[in-house]
Short mmCIF file of C-alpha atoms and ligand atoms in Angstrom, two decimals:
data_model
loop_
_atom_site.label_atom_id
_atom_site.label_comp_id
_atom_site.label_asym_id
_atom_site.label_seq_id
_atom_site.Cartn_x
_atom_site.Cartn_y
_atom_site.Cartn_z
CA MET A 1 108.50 93.32 76.19
CA ARG A 2 106.31 96.33 76.86
CA PHE A 3 107.25 99.98 76.42
CA VAL A 4 110.41 98.94 74.71
CA ASP A 5 110.25 101.75 72.20
CA GLU A 6 109.81 104.25 75.00
CA PHE A 7 112.95 103.02 76.69
CA ARG A 8 115.63 105.62 76.45
CA ASP A 9 118.22 103.26 75.15
CA PRO A 10 116.92 99.89 73.96
CA GLU A 11 120.43 98.80 73.07
CA LEU A 12 121.65 99.35 76.60
CA ILE A 13 118.61 97.48 77.90
CA ALA A 14 119.46 94.52 75.67
CA LYS A 15 123.06 94.66 76.83
CA ALA A 16 122.09 94.73 80.50
CA SER A 17 119.73 91.81 80.07
CA ASP A 18 122.47 89.81 78.31
CA GLU A 19 124.79 90.64 81.16
CA ILE A 20 122.18 89.41 83.64
CA ARG A 21 121.92 86.11 81.79
CA ARG A 22 125.69 85.78 81.68
CA LEU A 23 126.17 86.50 85.37
CA SER A 24 123.33 84.42 86.77
CA ASP A 25 123.83 80.78 87.54
CA PRO A 26 121.02 78.82 85.84
CA ASN A 27 121.10 76.25 88.64
CA ARG A 28 120.47 78.83 91.29
CA HIS A 29 117.22 80.59 92.23
CA TYR A 30 117.76 84.24 93.17
CA ARG A 31 115.41 86.18 95.41
CA PHE A 32 115.96 89.95 95.36
CA MET A 33 113.77 92.28 97.40
CA GLU A 34 112.98 95.73 96.06
CA VAL A 35 112.30 97.64 99.23
CA CYS A 36 110.58 100.64 97.71
CA GLY A 37 106.99 100.69 96.46
CA GLY A 38 107.99 103.06 93.67
CA HIS A 39 110.27 100.31 92.38
CA THR A 40 107.44 97.76 92.62
CA HIS A 41 105.26 100.02 90.51
CA ALA A 42 108.02 100.54 87.93
CA ILE A 43 108.83 96.82 87.74
CA TYR A 44 105.24 95.90 86.87
CA ARG A 45 104.68 98.90 84.67
CA PHE A 46 107.73 98.13 82.54
CA GLY A 47 107.14 94.40 82.50
CA LEU A 48 110.66 93.75 83.79
CA LYS A 49 109.67 90.20 84.71
CA ASP A 50 109.49 89.51 80.96
CA ILE A 51 113.10 90.64 80.57
CA LEU A 52 114.57 88.77 83.53
CA PRO A 53 115.44 85.06 83.45
CA SER A 54 112.87 83.00 85.34
CA ASN A 55 115.30 82.10 88.12
CA ILE A 56 115.53 85.74 89.23
CA GLU A 57 112.55 86.43 91.44
CA LEU A 58 111.74 89.95 92.59
CA ILE A 59 110.09 90.08 96.01
CA HIS A 60 108.13 93.21 96.87
CA GLY A 61 109.17 94.90 100.06
CA PRO A 62 107.46 97.03 102.71
CA GLY A 63 108.31 100.44 101.22
CA CYS A 64 104.81 101.74 100.61
CA PRO A 65 103.89 104.11 103.45
CA VAL A 66 100.14 103.86 102.92
CA CYS A 67 100.34 100.07 102.94
CA VAL A 68 102.22 99.60 106.20
CA LEU A 69 99.94 101.84 108.24
CA PRO A 70 97.68 99.70 110.42
CA MET A 71 93.98 100.40 110.13
CA GLY A 72 93.74 101.46 113.77
CA ARG A 73 95.81 104.56 113.07
CA ILE A 74 93.41 105.65 110.33
CA ASP A 75 90.50 105.08 112.70
CA ASP A 76 92.26 107.16 115.36
CA GLY A 77 92.93 110.02 112.97
CA LEU A 78 89.34 110.02 111.78
CA ALA A 79 88.08 109.88 115.37
CA VAL A 80 89.79 113.21 116.01
CA ALA A 81 88.29 114.63 112.83
CA LYS A 82 84.77 113.98 114.12
CA ASP A 83 85.31 116.96 116.41
CA ALA A 84 83.26 119.61 114.65
CA ASN A 85 86.05 122.13 114.57
CA VAL A 86 88.84 119.89 113.27
CA VAL A 87 89.78 119.72 109.60
CA PHE A 88 91.47 116.42 108.65
CA THR A 89 94.07 117.00 105.94
CA ALA A 90 96.14 114.32 104.21
CA PHE A 91 97.75 113.46 100.89
CA GLY A 92 95.44 112.14 98.18
CA ASP A 93 96.93 108.64 98.60
CA MET A 94 95.30 108.34 102.01
CA MET A 95 91.81 109.26 100.91
CA ARG A 96 90.61 105.85 99.74
CA VAL A 97 92.37 103.76 102.35
CA PRO A 98 89.73 101.79 104.26
CA GLY A 99 89.26 102.39 107.97
CA THR A 100 86.92 100.30 110.11
CA HIS A 101 84.08 102.72 109.44
CA GLY A 102 85.11 103.72 105.95
CA SER A 103 87.88 105.68 104.28
CA PRO A 104 88.61 109.38 104.81
CA LEU A 105 86.70 110.04 101.59
CA GLU A 106 83.64 108.19 102.88
CA HIS A 107 83.84 110.23 106.07
CA LYS A 108 83.88 113.35 103.95
CA ALA A 109 80.70 112.21 102.23
CA ARG A 110 79.16 111.95 105.70
CA GLY A 111 80.01 115.54 106.46
CA VAL A 112 83.38 115.23 108.22
CA ASP A 113 85.69 118.04 107.08
CA VAL A 114 88.32 116.04 105.17
CA ARG A 115 90.58 117.76 102.64
CA ILE A 116 93.37 116.69 100.31
CA VAL A 117 96.60 118.63 100.49
CA TYR A 118 99.59 118.07 98.26
CA SER A 119 102.10 119.36 100.77
CA PRO A 120 102.26 119.71 104.55
CA ALA A 121 103.06 123.37 103.85
CA ASP A 122 99.59 123.69 102.36
CA ALA A 123 98.01 122.27 105.51
CA LEU A 124 99.85 124.95 107.49
CA GLN A 125 98.64 127.57 105.05
CA LEU A 126 95.06 126.41 105.62
CA ALA A 127 95.64 126.97 109.32
CA ARG A 128 96.92 130.51 108.74
CA ARG A 129 93.88 131.26 106.62
CA ASN A 130 91.31 129.73 108.94
CA PRO A 131 92.20 130.84 112.47
CA ASP A 132 88.79 129.73 113.72
CA LYS A 133 89.42 126.11 112.70
CA GLN A 134 91.85 123.46 113.92
CA ILE A 135 93.83 122.03 111.02
CA MET A 136 95.28 118.56 111.60
CA PHE A 137 97.74 117.09 109.11
CA PHE A 138 97.66 113.27 109.03
CA ALA A 139 101.32 112.66 108.19
CA ILE A 140 102.52 109.48 106.53
CA GLY A 141 105.72 108.53 104.77
CA PHE A 142 109.26 107.31 105.18
CA GLU A 143 112.35 109.49 105.46
CA THR A 144 111.62 110.93 102.02
CA THR A 145 108.58 112.76 103.34
CA ALA A 146 109.28 113.20 107.05
CA PRO A 147 111.70 116.17 106.61
CA SER A 148 108.94 118.14 104.87
CA THR A 149 106.60 117.59 107.81
CA ALA A 150 109.42 118.51 110.21
CA LEU A 151 110.23 121.75 108.43
CA THR A 152 106.54 122.65 108.32
CA LEU A 153 106.36 122.17 112.09
CA MET A 154 109.42 124.38 112.54
CA ARG A 155 107.71 127.09 110.50
CA ALA A 156 104.49 126.71 112.50
CA LYS A 157 106.42 127.05 115.75
CA ALA A 158 108.47 130.03 114.58
CA GLU A 159 105.32 131.85 113.51
CA GLY A 160 103.29 130.69 116.49
CA VAL A 161 100.50 129.16 114.42
CA LYS A 162 98.55 127.45 117.19
CA ASN A 163 95.60 126.02 115.31
CA PHE A 164 97.80 123.54 113.44
CA SER A 165 98.75 120.04 114.51
CA VAL A 166 100.35 116.90 113.08
CA PHE A 167 99.09 113.34 113.60
CA CYS A 168 102.43 111.69 113.01
CA ASN A 169 102.70 108.28 111.35
CA HIS A 170 106.15 108.68 109.87
CA VAL A 171 108.13 105.45 109.79
CA THR A 172 111.77 104.66 109.15
CA ILE A 173 112.79 102.14 106.54
CA VAL A 174 115.72 100.33 108.13
CA PRO A 175 113.83 98.68 111.03
CA GLY A 176 111.26 97.48 108.49
CA ILE A 177 114.02 95.75 106.53
CA ARG A 178 115.39 94.29 109.74
CA ALA A 179 111.98 92.88 110.67
CA ILE A 180 111.76 91.18 107.30
CA LEU A 181 115.23 89.70 107.63
CA ASP A 182 114.32 88.44 111.09
CA SER A 183 111.16 86.71 109.98
CA PRO A 184 111.80 82.98 109.81
CA ASP A 185 109.85 82.28 106.62
CA MET A 186 111.91 84.70 104.58
CA ARG A 187 114.91 83.83 102.46
CA LEU A 188 116.46 86.64 100.45
CA ASP A 189 119.71 86.92 98.51
CA ALA A 190 120.04 90.67 98.12
CA PHE A 191 118.28 94.04 98.21
CA ILE A 192 117.48 96.69 95.66
CA GLY A 193 117.74 99.70 97.96
CA PRO A 194 115.19 102.52 97.91
CA GLY A 195 115.93 105.52 95.71
CA HIS A 196 114.30 108.57 97.21
CA VAL A 197 114.55 107.57 100.87
CA SER A 198 118.28 107.34 100.27
CA THR A 199 118.52 110.93 99.03
CA VAL A 200 117.78 111.81 102.66
CA ILE A 201 119.47 109.05 104.68
CA GLY A 202 122.25 108.18 102.24
CA CYS A 203 123.72 104.70 101.85
CA ARG A 204 125.44 104.16 105.19
CA PRO A 205 122.33 102.99 107.08
CA TYR A 206 122.30 99.85 104.91
CA GLU A 207 125.86 98.83 105.69
CA TRP A 208 124.84 96.39 108.44
CA ILE A 209 122.81 94.43 105.87
CA ALA A 210 126.01 93.76 103.95
CA ARG A 211 128.23 93.36 106.98
CA THR A 212 126.20 91.31 109.42
CA GLU A 213 123.63 89.70 107.12
CA ASN A 214 126.09 89.17 104.30
CA LYS A 215 123.64 90.40 101.68
CA PRO A 216 124.44 92.85 98.89
CA VAL A 217 122.48 96.12 98.65
CA VAL A 218 122.35 98.37 95.60
CA THR A 219 120.51 101.69 95.85
CA SER A 220 118.67 102.07 92.57
CA GLY A 221 116.96 104.58 90.32
CA PHE A 222 113.52 103.98 88.85
CA GLU A 223 114.07 103.68 85.12
CA PRO A 224 114.12 100.23 83.51
CA LEU A 225 117.81 100.60 82.79
CA ASP A 226 118.51 101.67 86.39
CA LEU A 227 116.77 98.59 87.74
CA LEU A 228 118.49 96.23 85.32
CA GLN A 229 121.87 97.76 86.09
CA SER A 230 121.20 97.36 89.79
CA ILE A 231 120.43 93.68 89.23
CA VAL A 232 123.69 93.34 87.28
CA MET A 233 125.55 94.91 90.20
CA LEU A 234 123.90 92.54 92.69
CA LEU A 235 124.70 89.50 90.54
CA ARG A 236 128.33 90.60 90.21
CA GLN A 237 128.65 90.80 93.97
CA LEU A 238 127.01 87.43 94.47
CA LYS A 239 129.22 85.84 91.84
CA ALA A 240 132.33 87.24 93.48
CA GLY A 241 131.06 86.14 96.89
CA GLU A 242 130.93 89.74 98.11
CA ALA A 243 128.40 91.70 100.10
CA LYS A 244 128.61 95.47 100.07
CA VAL A 245 126.47 98.55 99.63
CA GLU A 246 126.69 100.16 96.22
CA ASN A 247 124.99 103.21 94.79
CA GLN A 248 123.58 102.86 91.28
CA TYR A 249 121.54 106.09 91.64
CA LYS A 250 124.51 108.41 92.13
CA ARG A 251 122.98 111.14 90.00
CA VAL A 252 120.43 111.76 92.75
CA VAL A 253 121.61 109.95 95.91
CA PRO A 254 124.63 111.33 97.77
CA TRP A 255 126.42 108.64 99.79
CA GLU A 256 126.03 110.70 102.97
CA GLY A 257 122.42 111.70 102.30
CA ASN A 258 121.01 115.20 102.77
CA ARG A 259 122.53 116.64 105.94
CA ALA A 260 120.17 119.61 106.12
CA ALA A 261 117.16 117.28 105.95
CA LEU A 262 118.64 114.97 108.62
CA LYS A 263 119.20 117.98 110.87
CA VAL A 264 115.61 119.10 110.50
CA LEU A 265 114.42 115.55 111.29
CA ALA A 266 116.53 115.41 114.45
CA GLU A 267 115.33 118.83 115.57
CA VAL A 268 111.62 117.97 115.41
CA PHE A 269 111.29 114.20 115.79
CA GLN A 270 112.48 111.45 118.07
CA LEU A 271 112.13 107.70 117.73
CA ARG A 272 109.11 106.00 119.26
CA PRO A 273 110.04 102.99 121.40
CA TYR A 274 107.90 100.88 119.08
CA PHE A 275 105.21 101.24 116.42
CA GLU A 276 102.82 98.83 114.81
CA TRP A 277 103.24 98.06 111.11
CA ARG A 278 100.51 96.34 109.18
CA GLY A 279 101.47 92.72 108.73
CA LEU A 280 104.82 93.05 110.47
CA GLY A 281 103.48 93.75 113.96
CA PHE A 282 105.23 95.94 116.52
CA ILE A 283 108.74 96.96 115.47
CA SER A 284 110.95 98.74 117.95
CA GLN A 285 112.36 102.16 117.12
CA SER A 286 110.71 102.13 113.74
CA ALA A 287 108.67 105.32 113.76
CA LEU A 288 108.91 108.99 114.64
CA LYS A 289 107.03 111.16 117.09
CA LEU A 290 107.21 114.85 117.86
CA ARG A 291 109.72 115.98 120.46
CA ASP A 292 108.47 117.63 123.66
CA GLU A 293 109.43 121.03 122.25
CA TYR A 294 106.71 120.46 119.66
CA ALA A 295 104.13 118.95 122.03
CA GLU A 296 101.74 121.84 121.37
CA TRP A 297 101.55 120.83 117.70
CA ASP A 298 101.25 117.12 118.39
CA ALA A 299 97.70 115.92 117.60
CA GLU A 300 98.26 112.84 119.74
CA ARG A 301 98.80 115.04 122.78
CA ARG A 302 96.26 117.68 121.91
CA TYR A 303 93.28 115.39 121.34
CA PRO A 304 92.02 112.27 123.06
CA ILE A 305 93.11 109.34 120.89
CA PRO A 306 91.12 106.13 121.17
CA GLY A 307 94.21 103.99 120.48
CA THR A 308 92.23 101.67 118.25
CA ARG A 309 93.74 98.31 117.36
CA VAL A 310 91.97 96.33 114.71
CA THR A 311 93.01 93.16 113.05
CA ASP A 312 92.64 93.02 109.30
CA PRO A 313 89.69 91.06 107.92
CA LYS A 314 90.52 87.37 108.36
CA ALA A 315 90.74 86.40 104.73
CA ALA A 316 92.90 89.43 103.85
CA GLN A 317 96.54 88.44 103.59
CA CYS A 318 98.05 91.90 103.41
CA GLY A 319 100.64 91.02 106.03
CA GLU A 320 102.03 88.05 104.12
CA VAL A 321 102.07 90.03 100.89
CA LEU A 322 103.82 92.97 102.60
CA LYS A 323 106.51 90.65 103.92
CA GLY A 324 106.95 89.13 100.49
CA VAL A 325 105.91 85.68 101.71
CA LEU A 326 102.91 85.60 99.38
CA LYS A 327 102.45 87.07 95.92
CA PRO A 328 99.45 89.40 95.58
CA ALA A 329 97.47 86.93 93.49
CA GLN A 330 97.89 84.29 96.22
CA CYS A 331 95.68 86.29 98.58
CA LYS A 332 92.22 84.73 98.70
CA LEU A 333 90.53 88.08 98.20
CA PHE A 334 92.67 89.24 95.30
CA GLY A 335 90.68 90.19 92.23
CA ASN A 336 87.35 89.05 93.62
CA LYS A 337 86.47 90.76 96.89
CA CYS A 338 89.47 93.08 96.74
CA THR A 339 90.02 95.21 93.63
CA PRO A 340 91.26 98.77 93.04
CA GLU A 341 87.61 99.82 92.71
CA HIS A 342 86.67 98.16 96.03
CA PRO A 343 89.88 97.81 98.02
CA ILE A 344 89.87 95.79 101.23
CA GLY A 345 93.53 96.33 102.02
CA ALA A 346 95.72 99.39 101.52
CA LEU A 347 98.02 97.47 99.17
CA MET A 348 95.21 97.63 96.64
CA VAL A 349 94.76 101.41 96.99
CA SER A 350 98.13 103.00 96.47
CA SER A 351 99.78 102.76 93.06
CA GLU A 352 102.89 101.77 95.01
CA GLY A 353 101.10 98.91 96.71
CA SER A 354 102.06 95.57 95.21
CA CYS A 355 98.45 94.33 94.93
CA ALA A 356 97.37 97.39 92.91
CA ALA A 357 100.51 97.24 90.75
CA TYR A 358 99.99 93.55 90.11
CA TYR A 359 96.29 94.01 89.43
CA ASN A 360 96.72 96.96 87.08
CA TYR A 361 99.39 95.37 84.94
CA GLU A 362 99.50 91.57 85.27
CA HIS A 363 95.90 90.77 86.15
CA ARG A 364 94.31 93.07 83.57
CA LYS A 365 96.72 91.77 80.92
CA ALA A 366 95.84 88.15 81.75
CA ALA A 367 92.12 88.97 81.75
CA ALA A 368 92.41 90.68 78.35
CA MET A 369 94.29 87.68 76.96
CA ALA A 370 91.73 85.26 78.33
CA SER A 371 88.84 87.21 76.84
CA SER A 372 90.47 87.54 73.42
CA ALA A 373 91.26 83.80 73.48
CA GLY A 374 87.64 83.18 74.45
CA SER A 375 86.26 85.30 71.61
CA ALA A 376 88.63 83.62 69.13
CA ALA A 377 87.38 80.17 70.11
CA MET B 1 103.02 110.24 96.93
CA CYS B 2 106.60 109.14 96.61
CA LEU B 3 106.71 110.98 93.32
CA ALA B 4 109.70 113.20 92.79
CA ILE B 5 108.91 115.92 90.32
CA PRO B 6 111.63 117.81 88.46
CA GLY B 7 111.38 121.60 88.33
CA LYS B 8 113.52 124.57 87.41
CA ILE B 9 113.96 127.40 89.87
CA VAL B 10 112.96 130.59 88.08
CA SER B 11 113.26 133.01 90.98
CA LEU B 12 113.77 133.26 94.70
CA VAL B 13 111.24 135.18 96.76
CA PRO B 14 113.19 138.24 98.01
CA ASP B 15 111.92 138.57 101.59
CA GLN B 16 111.46 134.82 102.19
CA GLU B 17 114.75 133.28 101.27
CA HIS B 18 113.51 129.73 101.81
CA ILE B 19 110.80 130.01 99.17
CA GLY B 20 111.49 129.68 95.45
CA THR B 21 109.28 129.82 92.40
CA VAL B 22 109.78 126.74 90.26
CA GLU B 23 108.52 125.91 86.83
CA VAL B 24 107.35 122.40 86.05
CA ALA B 25 106.27 121.80 82.46
CA GLY B 26 105.18 125.41 82.11
CA VAL B 27 103.36 125.61 85.45
CA ARG B 28 104.83 127.95 88.08
CA ARG B 29 104.49 127.28 91.76
CA LYS B 30 106.20 128.22 94.97
CA VAL B 31 108.10 125.48 96.77
CA ASP B 32 110.04 125.39 100.01
CA LEU B 33 113.82 125.23 99.55
CA GLY B 34 114.62 124.82 103.25
CA LEU B 35 115.89 121.23 102.89
CA LEU B 36 118.70 122.40 100.61
CA GLN B 37 120.22 124.86 103.10
CA GLU B 38 123.62 123.23 102.92
CA GLU B 39 123.96 124.20 99.30
CA PRO B 40 121.26 126.78 98.63
CA PRO B 41 119.98 126.61 95.06
CA LYS B 42 119.79 129.66 92.84
CA ALA B 43 117.66 130.71 89.90
CA GLY B 44 118.33 128.44 86.94
CA ASP B 45 119.07 125.35 89.05
CA TRP B 46 117.03 122.18 88.65
CA VAL B 47 115.64 120.37 91.67
CA LEU B 48 113.60 117.30 92.49
CA ILE B 49 110.43 118.28 94.34
CA HIS B 50 108.61 116.02 96.77
CA VAL B 51 105.37 117.14 98.47
CA GLY B 52 106.14 120.80 97.89
CA PHE B 53 109.74 120.74 99.10
CA ALA B 54 112.86 120.70 96.94
CA MET B 55 114.81 117.65 98.12
CA SER B 56 117.85 117.50 95.86
CA LYS B 57 119.59 119.40 93.11
CA ILE B 58 119.93 117.57 89.83
CA SER B 59 121.32 118.30 86.39
CA GLU B 60 119.10 119.59 83.63
CA GLN B 61 119.51 116.34 81.73
CA ASP B 62 118.49 114.28 84.75
CA ALA B 63 115.49 116.57 85.20
CA LEU B 64 114.34 115.96 81.65
CA GLU B 65 114.84 112.23 82.08
CA GLN B 66 112.88 112.27 85.31
CA MET B 67 109.95 113.91 83.52
CA HIS B 68 110.20 111.27 80.81
CA LEU B 69 110.19 108.58 83.49
CA LEU B 70 107.01 110.00 85.01
CA GLN B 71 105.45 109.87 81.56
CA MET B 72 106.53 106.28 81.09
CA LEU B 73 105.12 105.39 84.49
CA GLY B 74 101.84 107.01 83.52
CA GLU B 75 102.23 109.42 86.40
CA SER B 76 102.90 112.70 84.66
CA ASP B 77 99.25 113.81 84.94
CA LEU B 78 99.29 112.95 88.61
CA ALA B 79 102.51 114.89 89.02
CA MET B 80 101.06 117.95 87.31
CA GLN B 81 97.91 117.67 89.40
CA GLU B 82 100.14 117.67 92.46
CA VAL B 83 102.14 120.66 91.24
CA ARG B 84 98.99 122.64 90.50
CA GLY B 85 97.77 121.64 93.92
CA TYR B 86 100.67 123.45 95.61
CA GLY B 87 98.28 126.29 95.21
CA LEU B 88 97.17 127.26 98.62
CA GLU B 89 99.76 129.99 98.91
CA GLU B 90 98.65 131.53 95.64
CA ASP B 91 95.35 132.77 97.07
CA GLY B 92 93.66 131.05 94.19
CA ASP B 93 94.51 133.99 91.94
CA SER B 94 96.38 132.02 89.33
CA GLY B 95 93.57 129.54 89.32
CA PRO B 96 94.84 126.35 90.96
CA PRO B 97 91.97 124.14 91.97
CA ALA B 98 91.28 124.30 95.67
CA ALA B 99 92.48 120.97 96.99
CA LYS B 100 89.46 118.81 96.48
CA ALA B 101 88.86 115.31 97.62
CA ASN B 102 87.64 113.49 94.61
S1 SF4 C 401 94.38 91.45 97.63
FE1 SF4 C 401 93.53 92.98 99.05
S2 SF4 C 401 93.22 91.90 100.96
FE2 SF4 C 401 94.58 90.61 99.70
S3 SF4 C 401 96.64 91.20 100.31
FE3 SF4 C 401 96.10 92.49 98.58
S4 SF4 C 401 95.24 94.37 99.51
FE4 SF4 C 401 95.28 92.79 101.11
#
């Protein structure tokens, strides 16, 4: 068990893992999906698989915003940036994500003006400072991040900053979950609900999963103990034959979400009729676009957008991994053609992507063990 | 990117009520408080910060635990890099690195 001495309360961890063993039926195989990429990262980092009984399988969900963005959108954003006067700004996570003709970082090396920002507010500040340039913010993220983009747009509008625009790729988590539940090759018993998305949207949007799909949902924090407690709560529900939404992460997630953030979202954004997700295809009402009142700041209306659609390289199985149908190591490219140093798919770039998380913790550990066994022989 | 970084509000900017100065592990930066309008935070409160915006109020103990979690996840350096990066409004005077792609 890794990091055990760093755990805040090893005794509680031991207690929770006993409870998990007591509650789980050894004759049953459980499949729980953790929706959020932050959870995926934590699960690998803390080696939670080593704590859980082998009949509890954690399936990694679609909650990594960099991972679900189809390559065509990156190509489109970079196409706009080729305009000599446009500065392409994005979070650092985007910089190494491959597009058809290279990542944003590789475009930068070729002279395209690409810059990292840590906040959409900083992209707006760049615009204020550089009135002779057009600053475009390439926005990604779920409901955790979308309110920040929305508020930045409200500030831009209020101040009349005209040389600022947003290329909006914000997606909403619930339709992604629905698409996974609808896919025929997927069998899941319950969900570990996302932590930070839920600070904004609250717990109500998951109620249909319990009600109509009859699957328990527990919104969870990110610490090892949080995740184990959430699994205990899911097992309790399953044992009692219940399905409801529970909130393990009460210290941060209000049941009703953040009303001010939801208001800002509604003011600036509306749902797109449909949007393409990598691996999951077109999902209706699953993404946000700027309302007409913000058309002036909408990069998709300001610039000609090629509307690129590219299929992932044939051997890449990002889609299956994103849906949880395949484990990262089952992709043919994993660890040979596709590594964190030379990523082919976005799941290998972001620390929240399941391929990178698996590679950094499981694969490296196995490689180290194999080489020490080899040198011992 | 989905990092949530704990910080303590040390002061509110007088003529811009939606901006607060927060301190994260000794580093001071301005963040936008506009998403907490329903229950505006005051100096001394702890908040979780995501991409330069305070997104929820938390207790001091939860803030300390969140920092510990980032350390355990090996993300505390990344978090501090992000916090220092909220530097564009500082005019570079307090020395944040200009956001660099590297
Ligand atoms: S190993 Fe690479 S190509 Fe295969 S699923 Fe993961 S990110 Fe995609």
